[in-house]
Coordinates of C-alpha atoms in Angstrom, one line a residue:
M1 CA 16.1 29.0 91.3
N2 CA 12.8 31.3 90.8
K3 CA 15.4 33.9 89.4
L4 CA 16.8 31.8 86.9
L5 CA 13.1 30.3 85.7
W6 CA 12.1 33.7 85.1
K7 CA 15.4 34.7 82.8
L8 CA 14.5 31.6 80.9
L9 CA 10.8 32.5 80.3
L10 CA 11.9 36.3 79.6
L11 CA 14.2 34.6 77.0
Q12 CA 11.9 32.4 75.2
A13 CA 9.5 35.4 75.0
V14 CA 12.1 37.6 73.3
C15 CA 12.9 34.8 71.0
F16 CA 9.4 34.3 70.1
F17 CA 8.8 38.1 69.5
C18 CA 12.2 38.4 67.5
F19 CA 11.1 35.6 65.4
V20 CA 7.5 36.6 64.6
F21 CA 8.8 40.0 63.9
T22 CA 11.4 38.6 61.7
A23 CA 8.6 36.4 59.9
S24 CA 6.1 39.2 59.5
A25 CA 8.5 41.9 58.5
Q26 CA 9.2 42.7 54.7
T27 CA 12.5 41.6 53.5
A28 CA 14.6 44.2 52.0
V29 CA 16.9 43.4 48.9
S30 CA 20.4 44.6 49.4
L31 CA 22.3 46.1 46.6
S32 CA 25.7 44.5 45.8
D33 CA 28.1 44.1 42.8
R34 CA 28.0 40.4 43.5
I35 CA 24.8 40.0 42.2
D36 CA 23.7 41.3 38.6
Q37 CA 19.8 40.8 39.0
H38 CA 17.1 39.7 41.6
I39 CA 13.4 38.9 40.9
F40 CA 11.2 40.0 43.7
S41 CA 9.2 37.1 45.2
Y42 CA 7.3 36.0 48.3
H43 CA 8.1 38.3 51.4
E44 CA 10.3 40.8 49.4
I45 CA 6.8 42.1 47.6
Y46 CA 4.0 42.8 49.4
C47 CA 0.6 43.7 47.8
L48 CA -2.7 45.5 48.4
E49 CA -5.6 45.3 46.3
D50 CA -7.5 48.6 46.1
T51 CA -11.0 47.5 44.7
A52 CA -12.4 51.1 44.5
G53 CA -9.4 53.1 43.2
R54 CA -9.7 55.4 46.4
Y55 CA -6.0 55.0 47.7
D56 CA -3.3 57.8 47.0
I57 CA 0.3 57.4 47.9
S58 CA 0.0 59.4 50.9
K59 CA -2.9 57.0 52.3
V60 CA -0.9 53.9 51.1
A61 CA 2.3 54.8 52.9
S62 CA 0.4 55.7 56.2
N63 CA 0.6 53.5 59.1
E64 CA -3.3 52.7 58.9
V65 CA -3.0 51.2 55.2
A66 CA 0.6 50.1 55.4
A67 CA -0.7 47.2 57.9
Q68 CA -3.2 45.8 54.9
F69 CA -0.1 45.1 52.9
K70 CA 0.2 41.1 52.7
P71 CA 3.3 39.3 51.2
S72 CA 2.9 37.6 48.0
K73 CA 1.5 34.0 48.0
T74 CA 3.2 33.2 44.8
N75 CA 6.6 33.4 43.4
T76 CA 5.3 36.2 41.1
P77 CA 2.0 38.1 42.1
V78 CA -0.7 38.3 39.4
A79 CA -3.0 41.3 39.2
K80 CA -6.2 39.1 38.4
N81 CA -9.3 41.5 38.8
T82 CA -9.4 43.8 36.1
N83 CA -11.7 46.3 37.8
S84 CA -9.2 46.6 40.6
Y85 CA -6.0 48.8 41.3
Y86 CA -3.2 46.9 43.0
W87 CA -0.6 48.6 44.9
Y88 CA 2.8 46.8 45.5
R89 CA 5.5 47.7 47.9
I90 CA 9.2 46.5 47.6
T91 CA 12.0 47.4 49.9
V92 CA 15.7 48.1 48.7
Q93 CA 18.7 48.2 50.8
N94 CA 20.8 50.9 49.5
N95 CA 24.6 50.6 49.1
P96 CA 26.4 53.6 47.7
R97 CA 29.7 51.7 47.6
T98 CA 28.5 49.4 44.8
K99 CA 30.2 50.3 41.5
N100 CA 27.1 49.8 39.6
N101 CA 24.1 52.0 38.5
W102 CA 20.7 50.3 39.4
L103 CA 17.1 50.2 37.9
L104 CA 13.9 48.0 38.2
E105 CA 12.4 46.3 35.6
F106 CA 8.7 45.2 34.8
F107 CA 8.7 41.9 32.6
D108 CA 5.1 41.8 31.5
Q109 CA 4.6 44.5 28.7
T110 CA 0.8 44.0 28.4
I111 CA 0.2 46.0 31.7
D112 CA -2.0 49.3 30.9
D113 CA -0.9 51.6 33.6
I114 CA 2.4 51.3 36.0
T115 CA 2.6 54.4 38.6
F116 CA 6.1 54.0 40.3
Y117 CA 6.7 56.2 43.5
T118 CA 10.5 57.1 44.4
P119 CA 10.7 58.1 47.7
N120 CA 12.7 61.1 48.5
K121 CA 14.8 62.8 51.4
N122 CA 11.6 64.9 52.5
G123 CA 9.2 62.4 52.7
T124 CA 7.6 63.0 49.3
Y125 CA 7.8 60.7 46.5
T126 CA 8.8 61.4 42.6
V127 CA 6.2 59.8 40.2
T128 CA 7.1 57.9 37.0
Y129 CA 4.3 56.9 34.7
M130 CA 4.6 53.8 32.3
G131 CA 2.5 51.0 30.7
A132 CA 1.3 50.1 27.2
N133 CA -1.5 52.8 27.4
R134 CA 1.4 55.3 26.6
P135 CA 3.3 56.1 23.5
F136 CA 6.4 54.2 23.3
G137 CA 8.7 57.1 22.7
Q138 CA 7.7 58.5 26.4
R139 CA 9.5 55.5 28.0
L140 CA 12.8 56.6 29.8
F141 CA 14.9 53.5 28.2
Q142 CA 14.0 52.6 24.6
H143 CA 13.3 49.0 25.4
K144 CA 10.6 46.6 25.5
N145 CA 10.0 46.3 29.1
F146 CA 9.3 49.0 31.3
S147 CA 12.2 49.9 33.6
V148 CA 12.8 53.0 36.0
N149 CA 16.2 54.1 37.8
I150 CA 16.5 53.9 41.4
L151 CA 18.2 56.0 44.0
N152 CA 21.5 54.6 45.9
N153 CA 22.8 57.8 47.3
Q154 CA 22.3 57.0 50.8
A155 CA 23.1 53.8 52.8
K156 CA 19.6 53.2 54.1
E157 CA 16.3 51.2 53.1
S158 CA 14.1 52.7 50.4
T159 CA 10.6 51.7 50.0
Y160 CA 9.1 52.0 46.6
Y161 CA 5.4 51.8 46.0
I162 CA 4.0 50.6 42.5
R163 CA 0.4 51.1 41.5
I164 CA -0.9 48.8 38.4
K165 CA -4.2 48.8 36.4
S166 CA -4.9 46.7 33.5
H167 CA -7.6 45.3 31.4
Q168 CA -6.4 41.8 31.7
P169 CA -4.9 40.0 34.3
A170 CA -1.0 40.9 34.3
N171 CA 2.0 38.9 36.1
V172 CA 3.7 41.4 38.1
I173 CA 7.3 40.5 37.6
V174 CA 9.5 43.0 39.1
V175 CA 13.3 42.5 38.4
L176 CA 16.3 44.4 40.4
R177 CA 19.1 44.8 37.6
S178 CA 22.5 46.8 37.5
V179 CA 22.5 49.2 34.4
S180 CA 25.5 47.2 33.1
W181 CA 23.8 43.9 33.1
F182 CA 20.7 45.6 31.8
I183 CA 22.7 46.6 28.8
H184 CA 24.5 43.0 28.2
Y185 CA 21.1 41.0 28.9
A186 CA 19.2 43.5 26.3
L187 CA 22.0 42.9 23.6
D188 CA 21.8 39.2 23.9
E189 CA 18.0 39.4 24.0
Y190 CA 17.8 41.3 20.6
F191 CA 20.5 39.4 19.4
F192 CA 17.9 36.1 20.1
F193 CA 15.2 38.0 18.9
G194 CA 17.1 38.6 15.6
I195 CA 17.7 35.0 15.3
F196 CA 14.4 34.0 16.1
Y197 CA 12.5 36.0 13.5
G198 CA 15.4 35.8 10.9
M199 CA 14.6 32.3 11.0
I200 CA 10.8 32.8 10.5
I201 CA 11.6 34.9 7.7
V202 CA 14.0 32.1 6.4
F203 CA 11.5 29.6 6.8
S204 CA 8.7 31.7 5.1
L205 CA 10.9 32.6 2.0
Y206 CA 12.2 29.0 1.4
N207 CA 8.4 28.1 1.4
L208 CA 7.4 30.7 -0.8
V209 CA 10.1 29.5 -3.3
M210 CA 8.7 26.1 -2.8
F211 CA 5.3 27.3 -3.7
F212 CA 6.2 28.8 -7.0
A213 CA 8.0 25.5 -7.8
M214 CA 5.4 23.1 -6.4
R215 CA 2.3 25.3 -7.2
Q216 CA 0.7 23.6 -3.9
I217 CA -1.7 25.5 -1.4
Q218 CA -0.1 24.0 1.5
Y219 CA 3.0 26.3 1.3
L220 CA 1.0 29.3 1.6
Y221 CA -0.7 28.4 4.7
Y222 CA 2.5 27.3 6.2
I223 CA 3.8 30.8 5.3
M224 CA 0.8 32.6 6.6
Y225 CA 1.0 30.2 9.9
N226 CA 4.8 31.5 10.4
L227 CA 4.1 34.8 9.9
S228 CA 1.4 34.7 12.3
I229 CA 3.3 33.2 14.9
G230 CA 6.2 35.7 14.5
L231 CA 3.7 38.5 14.9
Y232 CA 2.1 37.0 17.9
E233 CA 5.8 36.7 19.6
M234 CA 6.4 40.3 18.5
C235 CA 3.3 41.4 20.3
T236 CA 4.1 39.4 23.4
D237 CA 7.7 40.3 23.6
G238 CA 7.0 44.0 23.1
I239 CA 8.9 44.2 19.8
A240 CA 5.8 45.1 17.6
Y241 CA 5.0 48.0 20.0
Q242 CA 8.6 49.3 19.9
Y243 CA 9.1 49.0 16.3
I244 CA 5.7 48.6 14.3
W245 CA 3.4 50.6 16.0
P246 CA 4.8 52.7 18.7
N247 CA 2.0 55.0 18.8
A248 CA -0.9 52.9 18.4
S249 CA -1.7 51.7 22.2
G250 CA -5.3 50.8 21.6
W251 CA -4.2 48.4 18.8
N252 CA -1.5 47.0 20.7
H253 CA -3.8 45.6 23.2
Y254 CA -5.5 42.9 21.1
A255 CA -3.0 42.7 18.1
Y256 CA -1.8 39.5 19.6
G257 CA -5.5 38.0 19.4
I258 CA -5.6 38.7 15.8
A259 CA -2.1 37.1 15.3
L260 CA -3.2 34.3 17.4
Y261 CA -6.3 33.3 15.6
S262 CA -4.5 33.6 12.2
S263 CA -1.8 31.0 13.5
S264 CA -4.7 28.6 14.7
I265 CA -6.5 28.6 11.5
F266 CA -3.7 28.5 9.0
A267 CA -2.0 25.7 11.4
L268 CA -5.4 23.7 10.8
L269 CA -5.5 24.3 7.2
F270 CA -2.0 23.7 6.7
T271 CA -2.6 20.1 8.8
Q272 CA -5.3 19.3 6.3
N273 CA -3.0 19.5 3.0
L274 CA 0.0 18.4 4.5
L275 CA -1.4 15.1 5.8
Y276 CA -4.3 14.6 3.3
V277 CA -6.9 14.5 6.3
K278 CA -9.5 14.4 4.0
N279 CA -8.5 11.5 2.3
K280 CA -7.1 9.5 5.2
A281 CA -9.0 10.7 8.0
S282 CA -12.6 12.2 6.9
R283 CA -14.1 12.3 10.1
L284 CA -11.2 14.3 11.7
N285 CA -11.4 16.5 8.6
K286 CA -15.1 17.5 9.5
V287 CA -13.9 18.3 13.0
I288 CA -11.2 20.4 12.0
W289 CA -13.7 22.1 9.7
A290 CA -15.6 22.6 12.9
V291 CA -13.3 23.9 14.9
I292 CA -12.3 26.6 12.4
I293 CA -15.8 27.6 12.0
L294 CA -16.2 28.0 16.2
R295 CA -12.7 29.7 16.4
S296 CA -14.1 32.2 13.6
V297 CA -17.1 32.6 15.5
F298 CA -15.1 33.4 18.8
F299 CA -12.9 35.6 17.1
L300 CA -15.6 37.6 15.6
A301 CA -17.1 37.9 19.0
C302 CA -14.1 39.1 20.3
L303 CA -13.3 41.8 17.8
L304 CA -17.1 43.0 17.5
I305 CA -18.4 42.5 21.1
N306 CA -15.7 42.6 24.0
K307 CA -12.0 42.6 23.0
N308 CA -11.1 41.6 26.3
W309 CA -11.9 38.2 25.4
F310 CA -8.7 38.0 23.6
T311 CA -7.1 37.3 26.9
F312 CA -8.5 33.6 27.0
K313 CA -5.5 32.2 25.2
I314 CA -6.2 29.1 26.7
V315 CA -8.8 28.5 23.9
E316 CA -5.9 28.0 21.4
L317 CA -5.4 24.5 23.3
V318 CA -8.2 23.2 21.1
P319 CA -6.8 24.0 17.6
L320 CA -3.3 22.9 18.8
S321 CA -4.4 19.6 20.3
L322 CA -6.8 19.1 17.6
A323 CA -3.6 19.3 14.8
F324 CA -1.2 17.0 17.2
I325 CA -4.0 14.7 17.4
T326 CA -4.8 14.5 13.6
G327 CA -1.1 14.1 13.2
C328 CA -0.8 11.1 15.6
R329 CA -3.9 9.7 13.9
I330 CA -2.3 9.9 10.5
L331 CA 1.0 8.6 11.5
Y332 CA -0.9 5.5 13.1
N333 CA -2.6 5.1 9.5
G334 CA 1.0 4.6 8.4
Y335 CA 1.6 7.8 6.5
R336 CA 5.4 8.3 7.1
P337 CA 5.8 12.2 6.8
A338 CA 3.4 12.7 9.9
R339 CA 6.2 11.6 12.1
Y340 CA 8.3 15.0 11.8
F341 CA 4.9 16.5 12.3
V342 CA 3.9 14.8 15.5
I343 CA 7.6 15.6 17.1
G344 CA 7.4 19.3 15.8
Y345 CA 4.0 19.6 17.5
S346 CA 5.2 17.6 20.6
F347 CA 8.0 20.5 21.3
L348 CA 5.1 23.0 20.6
M349 CA 2.7 21.2 23.2
I350 CA 5.5 21.3 25.6
G351 CA 5.9 25.3 25.1
F352 CA 2.3 25.8 25.6
L353 CA 2.4 23.6 29.0
I354 CA 5.3 25.7 30.1
K355 CA 3.7 28.8 29.6
V356 CA 0.5 27.4 31.3
L357 CA 2.3 26.4 34.3
I358 CA 3.9 30.1 34.5
A359 CA 0.3 31.5 34.2
L360 CA -0.6 29.3 37.2
N361 CA 2.4 30.2 39.3
V362 CA 3.6 26.9 39.8
T363 CA 6.1 26.9 42.6
W364 CA 8.6 24.2 41.4
L365 CA 8.9 26.0 38.0
P366 CA 11.6 28.6 38.3
F367 CA 11.1 31.8 36.2
G368 CA 13.9 32.9 34.2
P369 CA 15.0 33.3 30.7
V370 CA 14.5 29.7 29.8
T371 CA 11.0 29.3 31.1
H372 CA 10.0 33.0 29.6
Y373 CA 11.3 32.2 25.9
S374 CA 10.6 28.3 26.1
L375 CA 7.5 28.8 23.8
S376 CA 9.9 30.9 21.2
V377 CA 12.5 27.9 21.2
C378 CA 9.7 25.4 21.0
F379 CA 8.4 27.6 18.1
I380 CA 12.0 27.0 16.3
M381 CA 11.9 23.6 17.0
E382 CA 8.4 22.9 15.5
M383 CA 9.2 24.9 12.4
S384 CA 12.3 22.8 11.8
F385 CA 10.4 19.6 12.2
I386 CA 7.6 20.7 10.3
S387 CA 10.1 21.5 7.3
F388 CA 11.7 18.2 7.7
A389 CA 7.8 16.8 7.1
I390 CA 7.4 19.1 4.2
G391 CA 10.7 17.8 2.7
D392 CA 9.8 14.1 3.5
K393 CA 6.4 14.6 1.7
V394 CA 8.2 15.9 -1.3
R395 CA 10.8 13.3 -1.0
L396 CA 7.9 10.5 -0.9
L397 CA 6.0 12.4 -4.0
K398 CA 9.3 12.6 -5.9
K399 CA 9.5 8.8 -5.3
K400 CA 6.2 7.9 -6.4
K401 CA 6.7 10.1 -9.4
E402 CA 10.0 8.2 -10.6
K403 CA 8.2 4.9 -9.7
A404 CA 5.5 6.1 -11.9
Q405 CA 7.9 7.0 -14.6
R406 CA 9.9 3.7 -14.8
N407 CA 6.3 2.1 -15.0
T408 CA 5.4 4.4 -17.8
I409 CA 8.8 3.7 -19.7
K410 CA 8.3 0.1 -19.3
Q411 CA 4.6 0.4 -20.5
L412 CA 6.1 2.4 -23.7
R413 CA 8.4 -0.3 -24.4
Q414 CA 5.7 -2.8 -24.4
N415 CA 3.5 -0.6 -26.5
E416 CA 6.5 0.0 -29.1
E417 CA 7.2 -3.9 -29.3
L418 CA 3.5 -4.6 -29.7
K419 CA 3.4 -1.7 -32.3
D420 CA 6.1 -3.0 -34.3
S421 CA 4.5 -6.5 -34.3
L422 CA 1.2 -5.1 -35.5
N423 CA 3.1 -3.2 -38.3
R424 CA 4.8 -6.2 -39.9
T425 CA 1.2 -8.0 -39.9
L426 CA -0.4 -5.1 -41.6
E427 CA 2.5 -4.9 -44.0
Q428 CA 1.9 -8.3 -44.9
Q429 CA -2.0 -7.9 -45.4
V430 CA -1.5 -4.5 -47.3
T431 CA 0.8 -6.3 -49.5
E432 CA -1.8 -9.0 -50.2
R433 CA -4.5 -6.4 -50.3
T434 CA -2.6 -4.3 -52.6
R435 CA -2.3 -7.1 -55.2
E436 CA -6.0 -8.1 -55.2
V437 CA -7.0 -4.2 -55.4
M438 CA -4.9 -4.2 -58.6
E439 CA -6.7 -7.1 -60.1
Q440 CA -9.9 -5.6 -59.5
S441 CA -8.8 -2.1 -60.6
A442 CA -8.7 -3.2 -64.3
V443 CA -12.3 -4.7 -63.9
I444 CA -13.8 -1.4 -62.2
K445 CA -12.1 0.7 -65.0
Q446 CA -13.8 -1.2 -67.5
Q447 CA -17.1 -0.9 -65.5
Y448 CA -16.6 2.9 -65.2
E449 CA -16.2 3.4 -68.8
E450 CA -19.8 1.8 -69.3
L451 CA -21.2 3.6 -66.5
K452 CA -19.8 6.7 -67.8
E453 CA -21.6 6.1 -71.4
A454 CA -24.9 5.5 -69.2
N455 CA -24.6 8.5 -67.1
T456 CA -24.1 10.9 -70.2
L457 CA -27.6 9.4 -71.5
L458 CA -29.0 10.1 -68.2
Q459 CA -27.8 13.4 -68.2
Q460 CA -29.7 14.2 -71.2
Q461 CA -32.7 12.8 -70.1
A462 CA -32.8 14.7 -66.7
E463 CA -32.2 18.1 -68.8
E464 CA -35.3 17.2 -70.7
I465 CA -37.2 16.4 -67.4
S466 CA -36.1 19.5 -65.6
R467 CA -37.3 21.7 -68.8
M468 CA -40.6 19.9 -68.2
N469 CA -41.0 20.5 -64.7
V470 CA -40.1 24.2 -65.0
L471 CA -43.0 24.1 -67.4
L472 CA -45.6 22.4 -65.2
E473 CA -44.3 24.5 -62.3
K474 CA -45.3 27.8 -64.1
D475 CA -48.5 26.0 -64.6
N476 CA -49.3 25.0 -61.0
I477 CA -48.2 28.4 -59.9
S478 CA -50.8 30.4 -62.4
L479 CA -53.6 27.6 -61.2
Q480 CA -53.0 28.0 -57.5
T481 CA -53.3 31.7 -57.9
S482 CA -56.2 31.4 -59.6
I483 CA -57.8 28.9 -57.1
E484 CA -56.9 31.4 -54.2
K485 CA -58.5 34.3 -56.0
V486 CA -61.6 32.4 -56.7
T487 CA -61.7 31.0 -52.8
H488 CA -61.2 34.6 -51.4
D489 CA -63.5 36.0 -54.0
R490 CA -66.1 33.5 -52.5
V491 CA -65.7 34.0 -48.8
M492 CA -66.0 37.6 -49.3
S493 CA -69.0 37.6 -51.4
A494 CA -71.4 35.2 -49.8
E495 CA -72.3 33.8 -46.8
V496 CA -69.9 31.3 -45.7
D497 CA -69.4 29.2 -42.6
Y498 CA -66.6 29.6 -39.9
E499 CA -64.6 27.0 -41.3
E500 CA -64.6 28.1 -44.9
F501 CA -63.6 31.9 -43.3
S502 CA -61.0 30.3 -41.2
K503 CA -59.1 28.9 -44.4
I504 CA -57.8 32.9 -45.3
Y505 CA -57.7 33.7 -41.2
P506 CA -56.8 30.5 -39.8
D507 CA -54.7 31.4 -36.7
R508 CA -53.7 34.2 -34.6
E509 CA -50.6 35.0 -36.5
A510 CA -52.6 35.4 -39.7
C511 CA -54.8 37.8 -38.0
F512 CA -52.1 39.9 -36.6
K513 CA -50.4 40.3 -39.9
F514 CA -53.4 41.2 -41.3
L515 CA -54.1 43.9 -39.1
A516 CA -50.3 45.2 -39.1
D517 CA -50.6 45.8 -42.7
L518 CA -53.7 47.5 -42.4
K519 CA -52.5 49.8 -39.6
W520 CA -49.3 50.8 -41.3
E521 CA -50.3 50.5 -45.2
H522 CA -49.3 54.2 -45.3
G523 CA -45.8 53.9 -43.2
Y524 CA -45.1 53.8 -39.6
A525 CA -45.1 56.7 -37.2
C526 CA -44.2 56.3 -33.6
R527 CA -47.4 57.7 -31.5
K528 CA -45.2 59.0 -28.7
C529 CA -42.5 60.9 -30.9
N530 CA -43.5 60.5 -34.3
H531 CA -40.1 58.7 -35.2
T532 CA -40.5 56.8 -38.3
Q533 CA -37.8 54.1 -37.8
Y534 CA -38.6 51.1 -35.8
N535 CA -37.4 47.5 -34.9
T536 CA -39.3 44.3 -34.0
G537 CA -41.3 44.6 -31.0
H538 CA -42.1 41.8 -28.4
L539 CA -45.3 40.6 -30.0
P540 CA -46.1 38.8 -33.5
F541 CA -45.9 41.9 -36.0
S542 CA -45.6 44.6 -33.3
R543 CA -43.2 47.4 -33.7
R544 CA -41.0 49.2 -31.3
C545 CA -39.8 52.7 -31.7
S546 CA -35.9 52.8 -32.6
K547 CA -35.8 56.3 -30.7
C548 CA -38.2 56.1 -27.6
G549 CA -38.5 52.5 -27.5
Y550 CA -42.3 52.8 -27.4
D551 CA -43.5 49.3 -28.2
E552 CA -46.9 49.1 -30.2
S553 CA -48.8 45.8 -30.9
A554 CA -50.7 45.1 -34.0
I555 CA -53.8 44.9 -32.0
A556 CA -53.2 48.2 -30.0
Y557 CA -55.7 51.2 -31.1
T558 CA -58.1 48.9 -33.1
V559 CA -61.8 47.6 -32.1
L560 CA -59.9 44.5 -31.1
Q561 CA -57.7 46.0 -28.5
N562 CA -58.2 44.2 -25.2
T563 CA -60.5 41.6 -26.6
R564 CA -60.5 38.2 -24.7
I565 CA -62.1 36.0 -27.3
P566 CA -59.9 34.3 -29.9
I567 CA -59.1 37.1 -32.6
N568 CA -60.1 34.8 -35.6
K569 CA -63.4 34.4 -34.1
A570 CA -63.6 38.3 -33.4
F571 CA -62.8 38.7 -37.3
Y572 CA -65.4 36.4 -38.4
M573 CA -68.2 38.0 -36.2
I574 CA -67.2 41.7 -37.5
F575 CA -67.4 39.6 -41.0
L576 CA -71.1 38.6 -40.3
L577 CA -72.2 41.6 -38.7
Y578 CA -70.8 43.6 -41.8
S579 CA -72.1 41.4 -44.6
T580 CA -75.7 41.2 -42.9
K581 CA -75.5 44.9 -42.3
G582 CA -75.9 44.3 -38.2
K583 CA -79.1 42.3 -38.7
I584 CA -77.7 39.0 -37.4
S585 CA -78.8 38.2 -33.8
S586 CA -76.7 37.4 -30.8
H587 CA -78.2 34.2 -30.7
K588 CA -77.3 33.5 -34.3
L589 CA -73.5 34.5 -33.6
S590 CA -73.3 32.5 -30.4
E591 CA -74.6 29.3 -32.2
Q592 CA -72.1 29.8 -35.1
L593 CA -69.2 31.2 -32.9
S594 CA -69.6 28.7 -29.8
I595 CA -69.5 31.9 -27.6
R596 CA -71.7 33.0 -24.7
Q597 CA -74.6 35.0 -26.2
S598 CA -74.1 37.7 -23.6
T599 CA -70.7 38.1 -24.8
C600 CA -71.9 38.1 -28.6
W601 CA -74.7 40.7 -28.0
T602 CA -72.0 43.0 -26.1
Y603 CA -69.6 42.3 -28.9
S604 CA -72.2 43.3 -31.5
T605 CA -73.6 46.3 -29.9
R606 CA -70.0 48.1 -30.1
I607 CA -69.6 46.7 -33.5
K608 CA -72.7 48.3 -34.6
K609 CA -72.2 51.8 -33.3
V610 CA -68.4 51.4 -35.0
M611 CA -70.6 50.9 -38.2
E612 CA -73.1 53.9 -37.6
Q613 CA -70.0 56.2 -37.1
K614 CA -68.5 54.9 -40.3
K615 CA -71.6 54.6 -42.3
K616 CA -70.6 56.9 -45.2
E617 CA -67.2 55.0 -45.7
L618 CA -68.9 51.7 -45.8
R619 CA -71.5 52.5 -48.6
N620 CA -69.0 51.9 -51.2
A621 CA -66.4 50.3 -49.4
G622 CA -66.8 46.8 -51.7
K623 CA -65.6 43.4 -50.5
M624 CA -63.3 44.3 -47.7
G625 CA -65.5 46.8 -46.3
W626 CA -65.5 44.9 -43.0
S627 CA -61.8 45.8 -42.3
K628 CA -62.5 49.4 -42.1
L629 CA -64.2 48.5 -39.0
L630 CA -60.9 47.4 -37.1
I631 CA -58.5 50.4 -37.3
D632 CA -58.0 53.6 -35.5
Y633 CA -61.0 53.0 -33.0
S634 CA -59.2 52.9 -29.4
D635 CA -61.8 54.4 -27.6
N636 CA -64.3 51.8 -28.9
A637 CA -61.9 49.1 -27.9
I638 CA -64.0 45.7 -27.1
K639 CA -63.6 44.3 -23.5
V640 CA -65.2 41.1 -23.4
E641 CA -65.6 39.1 -20.2

């Protein structure tokens, strides 16, 4: 009995240890012609985070570090920490009897560096370098995904190590595939890409034709939106890196962010124009502009400050949701084309939600071609329904136009009937009026003859009056000339007051004209270059050299240069000093000119000096001798406070 009990206990212990060992051991994936591909997940792929980057393959493959590897807790592991190196270990059970060749493929094309270690017979490893940081031409397979061959020449388990480093979180999706299935799948995949991008081009060309036909900017916005979506899909699928910029690995890291920004901005602008948001929902229109501005600020921050911020693709949920909410609101307000818009964006929301769930590693959502390309399919559905919305809008516009044309035709007919009625009435009135006019024309003709005779007589009288006016005008001119001469002689030859003097020099213009005539009475010559041709200057009666552009005013280089008292009062002061030979006092000048006595004293002192300097010239100067005190005395220019 005791022996039997010990045997049972021993059997339970063996079962327990076998269960624990089985539960903790890494599952090896067997090569078999019955399966075409297999995605490594959970216990099939073990992970190790190297935060300091100190491990190499010899260290990782040792027993000391091997125990630190942990099975993946999610369907597909994610390299979250961008500062760490991640090591992954997979085990493959070789089977030399299979007819196929085999390879390992990595689905995420955004991983910067992938180092793949293949075990050799002697315990060493063959190293293969891959990743988005390397030019596309260095890949073993010219395919958008990273692929590497595996050895299958011995019936044993082979343990492969993978080291990954990326500037953004990366999904480590490792797939075992037969080469024949890889070729078949790749051809189908590229065929699907051809259809997808071909549809984008077709939609864009169709809307370009509509733009030239309708001349509405919404079509350009939609074209730019489609092309942005196409560029984003090419970036995420790796097609752009393969065909457009195969050697620009740096650009490849953030080109998708630029495409996403463009798609968001043009989607919102297209929504505004297609659904008449400004008129139908003014508050939402302001919100859309606010989101456009904030999205642009975030884009510039990503571009100029930290390009790694482009990885926050979740921000695209804001413009996407806003466009969807706007469509629902406009549809609720009764605008029928918005129904196709809402349906299209519903598909887009579903695709975006699937991508979010995949990023969150939701266990109940299986990973495969359907979920991987779900967003692309939803883009196609969205573009199709948006095209229906555009067509529905065009149909409504055409219907409104036809209705307006019918109303216009109806109104034109009514106008025509009204015009005919008015014409008939006018014809009757014109007939009656014509008869009256004919009767009156005979009377008018008779009166015209009488007026004609009267006009002839008046014309003769007018000619006589005109002859007499000419004679009177000549007499007036002669008389006026005599009066002016007498007045001038009176002013220049006797003591006159300021009021009488002002009749000859009444204002600033008259004084400037008098100075200009004095300065250039013998001809003009530029003081800078002696050029004799001039144009009108900026100030009244100033002259500007046509060669060097020097502008000389009439008051420059005269005794009045820089004076601050009215120029006609300055003229009168010079006249008084000249006529009294400088004997008039500054108090008398102040009284007659209403200027401060100190100013008059300063002014008279300077003038007396000039009179002393030109004593000989002034002896026989006559009536206008005072004017000789004005010209060519720049050094004596008076500055009066």
